[in-house]
Short mmCIF file of C-alpha atoms in Angstrom, two decimals:
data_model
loop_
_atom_site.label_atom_id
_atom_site.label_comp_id
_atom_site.label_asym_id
_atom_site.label_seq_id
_atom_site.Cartn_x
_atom_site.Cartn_y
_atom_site.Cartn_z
CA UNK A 721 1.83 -46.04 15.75
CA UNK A 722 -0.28 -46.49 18.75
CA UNK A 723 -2.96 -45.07 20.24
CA UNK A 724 -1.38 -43.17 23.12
CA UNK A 725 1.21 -41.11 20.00
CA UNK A 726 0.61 -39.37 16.77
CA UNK A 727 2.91 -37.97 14.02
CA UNK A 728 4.56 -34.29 14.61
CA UNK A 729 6.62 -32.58 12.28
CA UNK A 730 9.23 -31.25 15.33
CA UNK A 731 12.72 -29.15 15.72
CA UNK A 732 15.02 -31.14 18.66
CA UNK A 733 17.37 -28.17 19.58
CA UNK A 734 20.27 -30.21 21.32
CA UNK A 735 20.71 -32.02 18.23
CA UNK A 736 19.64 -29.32 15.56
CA UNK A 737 17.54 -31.54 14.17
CA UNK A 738 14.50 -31.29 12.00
CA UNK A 739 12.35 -34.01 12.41
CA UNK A 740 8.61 -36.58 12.45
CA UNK A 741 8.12 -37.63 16.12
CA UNK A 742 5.97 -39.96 17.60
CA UNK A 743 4.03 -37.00 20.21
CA UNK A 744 2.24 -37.93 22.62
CA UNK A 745 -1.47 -37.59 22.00
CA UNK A 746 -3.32 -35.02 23.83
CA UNK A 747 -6.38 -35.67 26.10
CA UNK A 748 -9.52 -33.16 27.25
CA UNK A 749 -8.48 -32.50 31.42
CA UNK A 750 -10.50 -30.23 32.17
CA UNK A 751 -13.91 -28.33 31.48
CA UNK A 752 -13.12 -25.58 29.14
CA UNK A 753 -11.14 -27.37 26.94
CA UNK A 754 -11.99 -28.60 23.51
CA UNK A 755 -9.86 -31.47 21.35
CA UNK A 756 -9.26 -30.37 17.86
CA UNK A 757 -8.33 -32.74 14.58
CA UNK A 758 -6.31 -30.80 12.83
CA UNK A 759 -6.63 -30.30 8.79
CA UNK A 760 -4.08 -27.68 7.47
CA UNK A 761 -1.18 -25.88 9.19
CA UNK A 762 0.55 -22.60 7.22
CA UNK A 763 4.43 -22.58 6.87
CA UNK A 764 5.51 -19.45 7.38
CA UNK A 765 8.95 -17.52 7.95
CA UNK A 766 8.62 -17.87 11.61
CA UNK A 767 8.45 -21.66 11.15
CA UNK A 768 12.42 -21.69 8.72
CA UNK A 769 13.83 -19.69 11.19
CA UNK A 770 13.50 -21.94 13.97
CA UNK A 771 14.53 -24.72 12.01
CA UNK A 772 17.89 -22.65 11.76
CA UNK A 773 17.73 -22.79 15.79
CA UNK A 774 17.87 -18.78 15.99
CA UNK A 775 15.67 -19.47 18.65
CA UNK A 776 12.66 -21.72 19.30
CA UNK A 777 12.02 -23.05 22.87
CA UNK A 778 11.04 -26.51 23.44
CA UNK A 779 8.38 -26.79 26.80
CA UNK A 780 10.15 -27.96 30.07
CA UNK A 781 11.38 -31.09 30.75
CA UNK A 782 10.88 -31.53 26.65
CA UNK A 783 13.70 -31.82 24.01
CA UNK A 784 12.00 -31.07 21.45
CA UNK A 785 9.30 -28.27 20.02
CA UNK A 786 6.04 -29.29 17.82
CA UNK A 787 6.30 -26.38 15.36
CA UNK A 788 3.43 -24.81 13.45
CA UNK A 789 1.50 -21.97 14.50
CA UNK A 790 -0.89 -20.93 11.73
CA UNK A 791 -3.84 -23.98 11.98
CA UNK A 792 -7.13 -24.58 11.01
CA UNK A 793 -8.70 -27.51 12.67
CA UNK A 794 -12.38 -29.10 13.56
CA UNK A 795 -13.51 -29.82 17.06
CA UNK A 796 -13.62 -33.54 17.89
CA UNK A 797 -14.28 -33.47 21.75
CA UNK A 798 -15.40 -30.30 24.26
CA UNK A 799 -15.29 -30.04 27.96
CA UNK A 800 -18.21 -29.94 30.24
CA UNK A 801 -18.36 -26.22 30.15
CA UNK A 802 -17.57 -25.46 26.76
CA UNK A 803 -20.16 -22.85 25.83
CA UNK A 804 -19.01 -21.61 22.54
CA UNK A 805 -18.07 -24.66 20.62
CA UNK A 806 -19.58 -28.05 19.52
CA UNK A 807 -18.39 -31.10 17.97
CA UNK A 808 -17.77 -30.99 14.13
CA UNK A 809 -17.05 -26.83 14.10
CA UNK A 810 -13.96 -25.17 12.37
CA UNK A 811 -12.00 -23.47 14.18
CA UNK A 812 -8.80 -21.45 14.04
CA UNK A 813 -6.34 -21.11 17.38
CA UNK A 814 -4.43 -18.35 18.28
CA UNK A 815 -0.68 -18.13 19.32
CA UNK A 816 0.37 -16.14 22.01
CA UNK A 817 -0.33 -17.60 26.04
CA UNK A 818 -0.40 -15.15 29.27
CA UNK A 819 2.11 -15.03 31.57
CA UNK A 820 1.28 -15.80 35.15
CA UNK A 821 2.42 -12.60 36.91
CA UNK A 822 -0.74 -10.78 38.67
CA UNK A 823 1.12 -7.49 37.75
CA UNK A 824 0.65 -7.67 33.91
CA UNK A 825 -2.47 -6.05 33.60
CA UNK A 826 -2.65 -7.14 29.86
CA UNK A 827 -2.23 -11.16 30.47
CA UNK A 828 -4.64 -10.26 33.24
CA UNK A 829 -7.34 -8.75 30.88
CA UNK A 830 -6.43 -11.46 27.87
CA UNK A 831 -4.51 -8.60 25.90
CA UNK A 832 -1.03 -11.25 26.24
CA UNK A 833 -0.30 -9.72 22.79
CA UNK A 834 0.53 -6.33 25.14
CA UNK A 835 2.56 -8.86 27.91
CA UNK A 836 5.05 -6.24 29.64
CA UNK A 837 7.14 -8.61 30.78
CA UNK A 838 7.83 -11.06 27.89
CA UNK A 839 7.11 -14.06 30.22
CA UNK A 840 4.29 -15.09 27.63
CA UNK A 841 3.91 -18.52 25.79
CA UNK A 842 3.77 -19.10 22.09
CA UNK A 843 2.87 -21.97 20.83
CA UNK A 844 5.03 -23.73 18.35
CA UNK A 845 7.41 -21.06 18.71
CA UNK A 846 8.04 -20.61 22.77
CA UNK A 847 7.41 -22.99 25.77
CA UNK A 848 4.53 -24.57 24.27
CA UNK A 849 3.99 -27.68 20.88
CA UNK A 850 2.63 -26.57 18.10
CA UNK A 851 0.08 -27.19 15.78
CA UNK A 852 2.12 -28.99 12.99
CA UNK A 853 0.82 -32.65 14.62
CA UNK A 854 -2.57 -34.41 14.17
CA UNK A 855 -4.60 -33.34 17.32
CA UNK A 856 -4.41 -30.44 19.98
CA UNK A 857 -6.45 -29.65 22.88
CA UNK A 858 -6.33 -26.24 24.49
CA UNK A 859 -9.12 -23.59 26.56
CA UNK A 860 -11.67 -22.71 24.33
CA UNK A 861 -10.98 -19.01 24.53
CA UNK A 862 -7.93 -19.76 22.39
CA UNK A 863 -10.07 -20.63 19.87
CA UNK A 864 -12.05 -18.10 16.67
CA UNK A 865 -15.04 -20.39 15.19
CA UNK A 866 -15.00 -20.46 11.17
CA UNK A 867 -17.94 -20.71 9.06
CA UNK A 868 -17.64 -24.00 6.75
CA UNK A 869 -17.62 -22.01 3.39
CA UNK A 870 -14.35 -21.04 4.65
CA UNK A 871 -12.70 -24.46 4.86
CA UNK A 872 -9.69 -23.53 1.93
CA UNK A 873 -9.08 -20.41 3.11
CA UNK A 874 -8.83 -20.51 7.06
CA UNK A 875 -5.63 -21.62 7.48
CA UNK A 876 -4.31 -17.74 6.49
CA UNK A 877 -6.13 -16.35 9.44
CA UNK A 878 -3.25 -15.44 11.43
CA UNK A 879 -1.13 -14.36 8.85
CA UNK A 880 -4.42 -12.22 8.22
CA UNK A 881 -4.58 -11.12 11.89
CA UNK A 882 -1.44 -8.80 11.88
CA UNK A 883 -2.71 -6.40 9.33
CA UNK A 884 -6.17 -6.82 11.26
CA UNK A 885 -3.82 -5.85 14.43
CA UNK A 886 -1.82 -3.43 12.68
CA UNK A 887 -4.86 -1.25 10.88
CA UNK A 888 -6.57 -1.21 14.03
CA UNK A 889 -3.86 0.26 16.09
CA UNK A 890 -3.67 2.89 13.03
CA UNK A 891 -6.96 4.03 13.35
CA UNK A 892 -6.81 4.12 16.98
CA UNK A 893 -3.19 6.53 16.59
CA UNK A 894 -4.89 8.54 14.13
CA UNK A 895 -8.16 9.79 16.03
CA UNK A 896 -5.54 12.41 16.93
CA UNK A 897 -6.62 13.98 13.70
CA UNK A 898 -9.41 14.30 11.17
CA UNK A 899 -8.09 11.04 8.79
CA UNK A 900 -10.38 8.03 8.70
CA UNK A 901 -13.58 8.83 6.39
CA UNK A 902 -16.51 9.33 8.17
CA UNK A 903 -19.02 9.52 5.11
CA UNK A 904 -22.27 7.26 5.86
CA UNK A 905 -22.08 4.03 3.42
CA UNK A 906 -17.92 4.56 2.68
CA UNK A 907 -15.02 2.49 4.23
CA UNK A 908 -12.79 4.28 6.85
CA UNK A 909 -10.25 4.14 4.58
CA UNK A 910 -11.54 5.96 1.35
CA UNK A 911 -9.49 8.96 0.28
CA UNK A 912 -6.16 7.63 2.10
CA UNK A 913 -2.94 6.28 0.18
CA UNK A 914 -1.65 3.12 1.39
CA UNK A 915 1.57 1.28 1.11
CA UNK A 916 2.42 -1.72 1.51
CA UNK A 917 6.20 -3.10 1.70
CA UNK A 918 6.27 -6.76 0.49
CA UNK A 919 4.41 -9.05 -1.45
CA UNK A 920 4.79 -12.25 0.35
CA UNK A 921 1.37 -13.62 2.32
CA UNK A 922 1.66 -10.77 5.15
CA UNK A 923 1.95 -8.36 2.59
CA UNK A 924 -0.75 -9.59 -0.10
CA UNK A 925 -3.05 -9.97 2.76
CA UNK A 926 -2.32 -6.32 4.08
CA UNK A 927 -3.06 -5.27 0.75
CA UNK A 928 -6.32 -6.85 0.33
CA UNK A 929 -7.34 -5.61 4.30
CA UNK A 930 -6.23 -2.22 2.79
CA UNK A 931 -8.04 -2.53 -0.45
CA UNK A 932 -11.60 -3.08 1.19
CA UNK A 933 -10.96 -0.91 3.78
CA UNK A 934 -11.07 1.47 1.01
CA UNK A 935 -7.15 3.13 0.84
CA UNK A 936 -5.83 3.78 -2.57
CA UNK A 937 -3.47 0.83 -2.28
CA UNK A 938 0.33 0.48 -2.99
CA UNK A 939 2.60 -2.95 -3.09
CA UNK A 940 6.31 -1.88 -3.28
CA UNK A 941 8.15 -5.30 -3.34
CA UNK A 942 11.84 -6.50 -4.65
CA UNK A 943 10.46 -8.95 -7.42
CA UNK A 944 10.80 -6.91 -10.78
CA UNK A 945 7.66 -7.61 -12.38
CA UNK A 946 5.75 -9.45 -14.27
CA UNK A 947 5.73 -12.56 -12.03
CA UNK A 948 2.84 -14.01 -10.45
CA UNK A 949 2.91 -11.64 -6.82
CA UNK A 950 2.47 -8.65 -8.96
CA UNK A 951 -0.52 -10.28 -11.10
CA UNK A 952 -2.51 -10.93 -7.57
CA UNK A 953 -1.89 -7.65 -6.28
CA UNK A 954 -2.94 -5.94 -9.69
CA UNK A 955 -6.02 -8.34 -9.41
CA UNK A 956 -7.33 -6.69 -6.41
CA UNK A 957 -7.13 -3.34 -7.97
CA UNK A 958 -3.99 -2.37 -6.00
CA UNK A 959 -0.52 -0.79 -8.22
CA UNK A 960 2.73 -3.16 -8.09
CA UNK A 961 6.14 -1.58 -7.79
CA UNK A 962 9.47 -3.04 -7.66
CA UNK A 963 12.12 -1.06 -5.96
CA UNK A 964 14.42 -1.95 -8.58
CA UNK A 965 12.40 -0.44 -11.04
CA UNK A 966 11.91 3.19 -9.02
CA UNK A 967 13.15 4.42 -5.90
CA UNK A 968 11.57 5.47 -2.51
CA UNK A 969 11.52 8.98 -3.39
CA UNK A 970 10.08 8.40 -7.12
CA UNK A 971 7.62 6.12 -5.03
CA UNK A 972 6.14 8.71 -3.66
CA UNK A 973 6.25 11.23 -6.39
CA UNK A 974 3.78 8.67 -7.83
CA UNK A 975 1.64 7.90 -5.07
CA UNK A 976 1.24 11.46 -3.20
CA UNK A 977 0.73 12.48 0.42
CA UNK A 978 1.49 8.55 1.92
CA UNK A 979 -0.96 8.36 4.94
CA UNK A 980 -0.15 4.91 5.73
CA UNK A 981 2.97 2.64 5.10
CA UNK A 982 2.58 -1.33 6.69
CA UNK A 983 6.10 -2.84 6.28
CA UNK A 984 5.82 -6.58 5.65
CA UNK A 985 9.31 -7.37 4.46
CA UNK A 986 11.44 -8.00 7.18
CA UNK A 987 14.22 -6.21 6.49
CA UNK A 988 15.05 -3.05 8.14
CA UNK A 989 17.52 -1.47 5.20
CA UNK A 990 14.25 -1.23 2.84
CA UNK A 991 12.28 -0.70 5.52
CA UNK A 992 13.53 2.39 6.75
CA UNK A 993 14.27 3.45 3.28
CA UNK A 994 10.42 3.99 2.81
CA UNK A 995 10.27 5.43 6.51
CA UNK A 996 11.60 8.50 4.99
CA UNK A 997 8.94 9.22 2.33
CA UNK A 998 6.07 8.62 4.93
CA UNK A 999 3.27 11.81 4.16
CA UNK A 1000 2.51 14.30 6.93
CA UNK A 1001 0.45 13.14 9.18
CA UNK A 1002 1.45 9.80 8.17
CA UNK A 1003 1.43 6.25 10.19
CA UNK A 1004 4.04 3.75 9.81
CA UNK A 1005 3.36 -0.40 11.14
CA UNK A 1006 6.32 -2.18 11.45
CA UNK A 1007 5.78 -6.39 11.11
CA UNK A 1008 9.06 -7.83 10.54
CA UNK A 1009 11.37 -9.17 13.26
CA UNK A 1010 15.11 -8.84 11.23
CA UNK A 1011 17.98 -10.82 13.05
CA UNK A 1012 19.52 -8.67 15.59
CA UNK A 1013 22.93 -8.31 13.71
CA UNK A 1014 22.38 -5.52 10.84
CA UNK A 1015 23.57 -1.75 11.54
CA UNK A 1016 22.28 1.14 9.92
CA UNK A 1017 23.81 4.66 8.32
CA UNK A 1018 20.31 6.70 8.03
CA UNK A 1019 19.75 10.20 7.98
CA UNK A 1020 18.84 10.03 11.78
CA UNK A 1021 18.53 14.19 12.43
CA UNK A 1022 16.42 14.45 8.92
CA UNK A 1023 14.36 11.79 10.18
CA UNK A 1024 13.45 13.10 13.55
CA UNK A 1025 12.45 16.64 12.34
CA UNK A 1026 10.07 14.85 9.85
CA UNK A 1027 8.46 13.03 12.92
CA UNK A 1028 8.60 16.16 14.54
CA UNK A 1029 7.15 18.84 12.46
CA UNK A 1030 5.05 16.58 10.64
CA UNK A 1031 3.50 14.80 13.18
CA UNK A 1032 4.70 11.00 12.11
CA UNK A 1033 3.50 7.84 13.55
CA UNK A 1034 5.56 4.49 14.11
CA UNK A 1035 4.13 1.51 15.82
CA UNK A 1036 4.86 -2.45 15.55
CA UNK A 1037 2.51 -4.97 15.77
CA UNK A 1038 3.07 -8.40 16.56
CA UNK A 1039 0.82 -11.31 17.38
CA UNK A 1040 -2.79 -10.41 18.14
CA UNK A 1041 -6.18 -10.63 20.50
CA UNK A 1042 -9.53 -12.84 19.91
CA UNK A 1043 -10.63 -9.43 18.26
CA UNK A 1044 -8.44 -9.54 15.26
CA UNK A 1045 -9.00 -13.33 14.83
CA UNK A 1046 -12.75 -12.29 14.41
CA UNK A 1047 -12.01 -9.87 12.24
CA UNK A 1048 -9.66 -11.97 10.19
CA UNK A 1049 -11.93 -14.63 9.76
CA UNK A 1050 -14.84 -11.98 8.62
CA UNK A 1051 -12.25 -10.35 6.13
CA UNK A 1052 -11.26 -13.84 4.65
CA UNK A 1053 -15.16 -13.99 3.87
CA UNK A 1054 -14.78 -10.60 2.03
CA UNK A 1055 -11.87 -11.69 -0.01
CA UNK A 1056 -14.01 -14.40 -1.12
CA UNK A 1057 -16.59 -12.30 -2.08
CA UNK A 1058 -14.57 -9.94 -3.96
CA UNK A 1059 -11.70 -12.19 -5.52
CA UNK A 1060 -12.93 -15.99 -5.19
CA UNK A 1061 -10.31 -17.18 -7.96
CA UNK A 1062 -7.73 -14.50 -6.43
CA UNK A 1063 -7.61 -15.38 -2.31
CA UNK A 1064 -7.35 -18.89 -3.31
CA UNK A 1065 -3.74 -18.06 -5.60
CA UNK A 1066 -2.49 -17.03 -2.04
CA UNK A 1067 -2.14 -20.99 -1.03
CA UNK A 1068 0.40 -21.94 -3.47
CA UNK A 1069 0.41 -25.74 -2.41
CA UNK A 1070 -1.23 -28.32 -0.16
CA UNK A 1071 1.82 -31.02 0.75
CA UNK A 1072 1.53 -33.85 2.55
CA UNK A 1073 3.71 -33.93 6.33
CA UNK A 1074 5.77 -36.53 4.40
CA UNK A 1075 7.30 -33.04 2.46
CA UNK A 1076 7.97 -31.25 5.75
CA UNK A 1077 11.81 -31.28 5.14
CA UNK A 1078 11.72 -29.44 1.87
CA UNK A 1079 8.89 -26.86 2.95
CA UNK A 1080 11.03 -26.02 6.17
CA UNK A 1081 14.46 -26.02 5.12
CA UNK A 1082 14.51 -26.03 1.70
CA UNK A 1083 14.09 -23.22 -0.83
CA UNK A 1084 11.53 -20.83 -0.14
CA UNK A 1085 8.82 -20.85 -3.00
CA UNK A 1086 5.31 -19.66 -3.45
CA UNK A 1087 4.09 -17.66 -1.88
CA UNK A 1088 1.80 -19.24 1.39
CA UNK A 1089 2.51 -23.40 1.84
CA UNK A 1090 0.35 -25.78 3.90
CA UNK A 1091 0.33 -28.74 5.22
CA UNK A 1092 -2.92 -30.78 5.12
CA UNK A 1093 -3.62 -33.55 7.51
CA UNK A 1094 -6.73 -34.63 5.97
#
C-alpha cells in the first residue's frame, strides 16, 4: 500500500457491499486542524445497521462511506494555530458537523446536536468518512483531550456522552420542581429512583452515570439472568431485572415513585411499556432510533392524563456537544476509580480490522467490540 492510501474498513452502497479500501490518506490544510493516528474504534448498533444499507450516506462525488464513529486516537501533526492540542495527546472526536445555513442558530453557536434543519454532517454515518481507517484530520474543536491513564477505556466516550446528554437535559427539565438534591457534599441525584431500559453499552454506561450521580439505580433488560450483563450491573451496586421475570407494573411495585426512566433499548414496544409506570413528576429520555415500520396499540387517553395530571416529562437525546464529551471523559475517570476490574468488562474484545466482517455483519455478541489499530 502506498504512501498516498491507507486501509478503511468501508460500506459501498451501489453495490451493498461491506468492505477494506485502499482510502486516501488525509493531509493537515489548514491552521486549526490536527492529524490523528488512530488506535481503537467502538462497533456499535449504528455501525450493523448501515451495513444493512437502511441508510448511511457516502460524501459527494464518493461511492463509498468510511464507517466508525466511536474513536480514540493520538495527535500526530497540528496546524499553525492549534491552541489546545500537541503532538503525542489522546484524544477522542465527536460526530455530528454544522450545517451551513446562517439561520440555524444552534450550528451557528456549535450546539449542531440541536440542528433545526437536519442539514448536519455525521461522520461515518452521513456525508462525511469515518473513523474506522488508520488516520483522520479534522478542526480541533471536534476534538475532547484524554488523560493517558485513560488509554483502555476512551474509546466508550461517546457511547458515554448520550447519558451525559440525556441526564443533563433531565436536570435542566426538572428545575421546574424541587427534585435534584441540593445537600452540600451529596450527588444531585441522591434520594431519586432511576431506571434504566437495557443492558447493552448505552445502557450499562447510563447505569454507572446514574449510579455516581447518586439515583437508586434500576437495569430492566430482556436477558433472564444470571448472565454476565446482570453480574456488571449488580457490580456497581445497581438491581438487575429481566422483563421476563416481572412485568412493568410489578417493576414498579418494587422500585417506588420512578423519577427517572433512560430507555436504551431501541425498541419502542418495551419502551413505551415502561412509559406507563413513569412516577409523578417523573422524566422519561428516549435513546433508541427503532426502524420506522412498527405500529403501536397503547393506552393513548390513559397515557396523556398521566402526563397531564402528573406533570410527566419526555425528551430524546441524540448525539451531543464538546460539553458532554468533557464530561464523558471525566466520568470514565470515575468509573475507574470506583470499578477498575468492572469498566474494563464493558470492552468485551479488541479484534484486529482483519475481523471487520464478523463484528459488522455477523452475530451480535458482547457487549461493546473494538477495533484496535495499534
Amino acid at each position: 500500500m502506498g504512501n498516498s492510501t491507507m486501509k478503511a474498513v468501508a460500506v459501498v452502497p451501489g453495490q451493498k457491499e461491506l468492505r477494506l479500501v485502499d482510502h486516501p490518506l488525509p493531509q493537515v490544510s489548514n491552521d486549526k486542524e490536527i492529524k490523528v493516528k488512530t488506535l481503537d474504534v467502538g462497533i456499535c448498533g449504528t455501525d450493523r445497521e448501515i451495513c444493512t444499507f437502511v441508510y448511511g450516506e457516502p460524501p459527494q462525488g464518493d461511492d463509498h462511506l468510511v464507517l466508525g464513529h466511536e474513536s480514540l486516537g493520538r495527535v500526530v501533526e497540528v496546524g499553525d494555530a492549534v491552541s489546545r492540542f500537541k503532538v503525542g495527546d489522546l484524544v477522542v472526536p465527536s460526530v455530528r458537523r454544522p450545517c451551513t445555513d446562517p439561520r440555524c442558530k444552534p450550528c451557528c453557536n456549535d450546539k449542531q446536536d440541536y440542528c433545526i434543519n437536519e442539514q448536519f454532517t455525521e461522520r461515518g454515518i452521513k456525508q462525511v468518512h469515518g473513523f474506522m481507517t488508520e488516520f483522520y484530520v479534522d478542526d480541533e474543536k471536534y476534538f475532547t483531550y484524554v488523560p493517558d491513564d485513560l488509554r483502555d477505556l476512551a474509546v466508550m466516550a461517546e457511547p458515554l456522552t448520550i447519558a451525559e446528554k440525556g441526564l443533563a437535559q433531565a436536570y435542566a427539565v426538572q428545575k421546574r420542581l424541587p427534585w435534584a438534591c441540593t445537600d452540600e457534599g451529596q450527588p444531585s441525584g441522591k434520594g431519586l429512583r432511576a431506571v434504566v431500559l437495557g443492558a447493552g453499552p448505552i445502557g450499562i454506561l447510563g447505569a454507572m452515570k446514574c449510579v455516581i450521580e447518586g439515583f437508586d439505580t434500576y437495569v430492566y433488560s430482556r436477558s433472564k439472568s444470571p448472565n454476565p450483563k446482570a453480574e456488571l450491573v449488580e457490580q456497581i451496586g445497581a438491581k438487575y431485572f429481566s422483563k421476563y421475570d416481572i412485568s412493568p407494573q410489578e417493576l414498579s411495585e418494587k422500585v417506588g415513585n420512578i423519577d427517572l426512566i433512560y430507555e436504551a433499548v431501541g425498541g419502542s414496544e418495551f419502551a413505551f411499556d415502561v412509559l406507563q409506570v413513569l412516577g409523578t413528576n417523573g422524566v422519561f429520555v428516549f435513546t433508541g432510533i427503532p426502524a420506522p415500520e412498527t405500529r403501536l396499540e397503547i393506552d393513548s387517553d390513559i397515557l396523556m392524563r398521566r402526563i397531564v395530571l402528573e406533570n410527566l416529562a419526555i425528551v430524546g437525546t441524540v448525539n451531543a456537544d464538546r460539553k458532554a464529551f468533557e464530561d464523558a471523559i471525566a466520568d470514565l475517570g470515575e468509573f475507574k476509580k470506583r470499578w477498575p476490574e468492572t469498566i474494563k468488562k464493558v470492552i468485551s474484545g479488541r479484534y484486529d480490522i482483519s475481523d471487520h466482517q464478523e463484528l459488522l455483519v455477523g452475530k451480535s455478541k458482547g457487549i461493546k467490540n473494538v477495533i484496535t489499530f495499534s
